[in-house]
Each structure stands twice: as structure tokens, then as C-alpha cells.
Amino acid sequence: MAKVFTEIDDKLREFIAGQSMFFVATAPSDGGRVNVSPKGYRDTFAVLGDHTVAYLDLFGSGAETIAHLRDNGRITVMFCSFTRTSRILRLFGTGRVVRPDSAEFDRLRPHFGLQHPGIRAVIVITVDRIADSCGYSVPYLELVDERPVLDAYHTRRTDDDFARRIGGDNAASIDGLPALEPDHPLPSSIER
């Protein structure tokens, strides 16, 4: 049965660390589209405290999460167990975007693998509700490996390519909400 937790304790941290992917859900305040994004790479998620988590945000085909967080901050992170032990864990909270040119990003960097060439930001989430559910209908899946395609794609991108993304499909959500600012740092400017 479902359970609500008062904090991200050691058992929940262990469960989170054992998952190969997670999902992020956000929505705009007024109408618009709900966004759900699958995320991979195990070194991109960190539990920072009993009520704080963060993930390394990589450039993608859009910037819905960033736009929605700028609009209202609401975010849910979901982990699903695909092994024999069924479980779904949801972390509900308020998120914010930490740009790579900030002092806070420098403080967060030890929590992540910074070798990813398409780093866009860190999303920090203050968690106000922690709940699990059974996951009885989630299929059994076996992890073959992490998919290296996104990193390989970003390796081939130039600063001009990323600048076009910042001013193009990453500048606003599909509903027109502002996302990345025009002066957002290029991945090449991030100290590795």
C-alpha cells in the first residue's frame, strides 16, 4: 500500500540510487501542456538532504521544465522500480534553475558527473511530499546499459549550435513561456 514519508531517509536514498532512470513532470500555471521528461545517466541525480534533491539538466529538444519552473516552480520527480521488487516513488516539490555561471552551481558540482558535454543547468528541488505506491503494473525490465546517444550528440555540437538552441527552441516553452535567458552560458564555458 502507499506510504507517505516525512523525509528522504537512508532506505529511500538507497532505492533512488538503485534506479537507472527517473521522470520529471511539470505544468504551466494557466492552461498549456503538461510535460513529462524521462531522464537517464545515474551520475545526474543527487539527494542533497532529507528534503532536497537535484539533477544535472542537459540540453534537449526543448526547455519545458525550465519554463514551467520559472512560471510556478511546481515539479514532481518519479522513480519506478523495474526489478522484481515493485515500487514507485514520487517526490513532490518546488524546483528552481541553477545556471552554470553561478556560485551555487560551483557548490553543487561535486554531486554530479560533469563529463557530460551538454550541461545546461542544475535543477534543485525542495521536496514537500514524499510518497510511494505499489507499482504492481510496472513491467519487469532488464537494464542493458546507459544509452550514450545524448552525450555523443552533444560532443558533435559547436558553441554556435548551442547558441542557436539557447536563442531558439530553448528560449521558450511550446506554449510560449520564457525558458533560457539569451545570455545563458554555453556548455563549453563550464569548468570540468
XYZ file of C-alpha atoms in Angstrom:
192
model
C 0.000 0.000 0.000
C 1.005 3.609 -0.494
C 3.006 5.303 2.213
C 3.882 8.961 2.851
C 7.330 9.614 4.323
C 8.465 12.505 6.488
C 11.937 12.655 4.905
C 14.238 11.039 2.378
C 15.765 8.516 4.741
C 18.613 6.059 4.104
C 16.305 3.370 2.663
C 14.796 5.842 0.187
C 18.263 7.097 -0.742
C 19.292 3.508 -1.445
C 16.193 2.958 -3.588
C 16.820 6.181 -5.544
C 20.498 5.303 -6.090
C 19.463 1.909 -7.469
C 17.279 3.319 -10.251
C 18.721 3.781 -13.714
C 16.256 6.496 -14.725
C 13.692 8.924 -13.375
C 10.856 11.035 -14.737
C 10.221 14.758 -14.235
C 6.737 16.287 -14.530
C 5.842 19.978 -14.656
C 2.970 22.107 -15.947
C 2.316 25.781 -16.615
C 0.072 27.775 -14.261
C -2.585 28.647 -16.782
C -3.612 26.046 -19.346
C -0.871 24.852 -21.635
C 0.665 21.432 -21.840
C 1.790 19.160 -19.027
C 5.352 17.964 -19.600
C 6.827 14.620 -18.555
C 10.511 14.026 -19.305
C 12.444 10.774 -18.846
C 15.980 11.265 -17.533
C 18.931 8.917 -17.528
C 22.632 8.806 -16.620
C 22.958 7.720 -12.989
C 25.506 10.435 -12.191
C 22.993 13.204 -12.900
C 20.766 12.818 -9.811
C 21.697 13.592 -6.203
C 19.960 13.575 -2.849
C 21.298 16.694 -1.134
C 19.378 16.427 2.128
C 16.310 14.988 3.812
C 14.050 17.293 1.756
C 16.306 18.441 -1.087
C 17.287 16.746 -4.335
C 18.868 17.984 -7.537
C 19.619 16.804 -11.024
C 22.019 17.843 -13.732
C 19.932 19.225 -16.581
C 21.271 18.514 -20.068
C 20.331 20.291 -23.280
C 17.392 18.653 -25.018
C 14.885 19.319 -27.746
C 13.130 21.913 -25.617
C 13.164 23.579 -22.232
C 9.694 22.838 -20.860
C 10.846 22.058 -17.323
C 12.848 25.267 -17.049
C 9.968 27.344 -18.442
C 7.452 25.779 -16.074
C 9.738 26.225 -13.071
C 10.187 29.886 -13.961
C 6.397 30.158 -14.202
C 5.354 28.451 -10.956
C 8.100 26.190 -9.552
C 5.887 23.070 -9.299
C 7.636 19.794 -10.059
C 7.299 16.073 -9.374
C 10.087 13.525 -9.770
C 9.104 9.866 -10.138
C 11.234 6.745 -9.818
C 9.958 3.316 -10.920
C 11.473 0.008 -9.957
C 11.617 -2.327 -12.949
C 13.099 -5.196 -10.930
C 11.302 -7.968 -9.036
C 10.506 -5.593 -6.182
C 7.729 -3.330 -7.436
C 7.720 0.262 -6.237
C 7.028 3.778 -7.446
C 8.408 6.751 -5.526
C 7.267 10.309 -6.126
C 8.972 13.430 -4.814
C 6.649 16.440 -4.983
C 8.053 19.897 -4.515
C 9.229 23.231 -5.757
C 12.130 23.489 -8.158
C 14.459 26.170 -9.354
C 17.082 26.504 -12.039
C 20.741 26.989 -11.103
C 22.750 28.366 -14.003
C 26.297 27.102 -14.627
C 27.724 30.607 -14.199
C 26.549 30.891 -10.582
C 28.406 30.330 -7.327
C 25.709 27.842 -6.316
C 26.480 25.704 -9.368
C 30.096 25.560 -8.211
C 28.942 24.338 -4.794
C 26.734 21.667 -6.406
C 29.286 20.371 -8.930
C 30.799 17.666 -6.632
C 27.431 15.852 -6.627
C 27.416 15.166 -10.374
C 29.423 13.704 -13.206
C 30.400 16.819 -15.122
C 31.879 14.999 -18.116
C 28.541 15.304 -19.964
C 29.178 17.738 -22.855
C 25.653 19.204 -22.989
C 25.246 20.562 -19.460
C 22.583 23.255 -19.318
C 21.883 23.769 -15.580
C 21.178 22.077 -12.270
C 17.578 21.768 -11.133
C 17.301 21.951 -7.328
C 14.062 20.723 -5.763
C 12.762 21.390 -2.270
C 10.631 18.323 -1.574
C 7.433 18.841 0.420
C 5.777 15.439 -0.106
C 7.434 12.033 -0.388
C 5.159 9.124 -1.272
C 5.439 5.686 -2.739
C 2.929 3.343 -4.328
C 2.895 -0.290 -5.318
C 3.891 -0.239 -8.969
C 2.251 -3.645 -9.436
C 1.525 -3.000 -13.119
C 5.019 -1.693 -13.987
C 6.725 -4.318 -16.178
C 9.929 -6.130 -15.343
C 12.732 -4.677 -17.411
C 16.401 -5.504 -17.520
C 18.937 -2.728 -17.914
C 21.334 -3.418 -20.764
C 23.388 -0.253 -20.396
C 23.119 3.512 -20.274
C 22.368 4.974 -23.684
C 25.353 7.133 -24.780
C 23.498 8.829 -27.641
C 22.805 12.211 -25.999
C 26.413 12.673 -24.889
C 27.648 11.610 -28.333
C 25.260 14.069 -29.986
C 26.393 16.929 -27.748
C 30.052 16.111 -28.376
C 29.497 16.944 -32.063
C 27.800 20.306 -31.316
C 29.711 23.579 -31.605
C 29.290 26.702 -29.498
C 27.316 28.196 -32.385
C 24.987 25.167 -32.342
C 24.342 25.599 -28.612
C 23.900 29.375 -29.011
C 21.228 28.706 -31.650
C 19.471 26.326 -29.196
C 19.580 28.946 -26.430
C 18.038 31.556 -28.708
C 15.771 29.069 -30.481
C 13.936 26.014 -29.132
C 15.329 26.513 -25.600
C 14.263 30.177 -25.350
C 10.593 29.408 -24.687
C 8.281 26.517 -23.941
C 5.991 25.106 -26.613
C 3.270 27.271 -25.044
C 5.423 30.424 -25.272
C 6.601 30.713 -21.651
C 10.155 32.083 -21.285
C 12.813 29.449 -20.635
C 16.540 30.142 -21.121
C 17.742 33.724 -20.990
C 19.675 34.977 -24.057
C 22.907 35.173 -22.019
C 22.663 31.571 -20.772
C 26.173 30.052 -20.590
C 27.398 27.684 -23.271
C 28.385 24.181 -22.130
C 31.960 24.861 -23.241
C 32.228 27.587 -20.589
C 31.678 25.097 -17.742
C 34.825 24.137 -15.878
C 35.173 20.348 -15.900
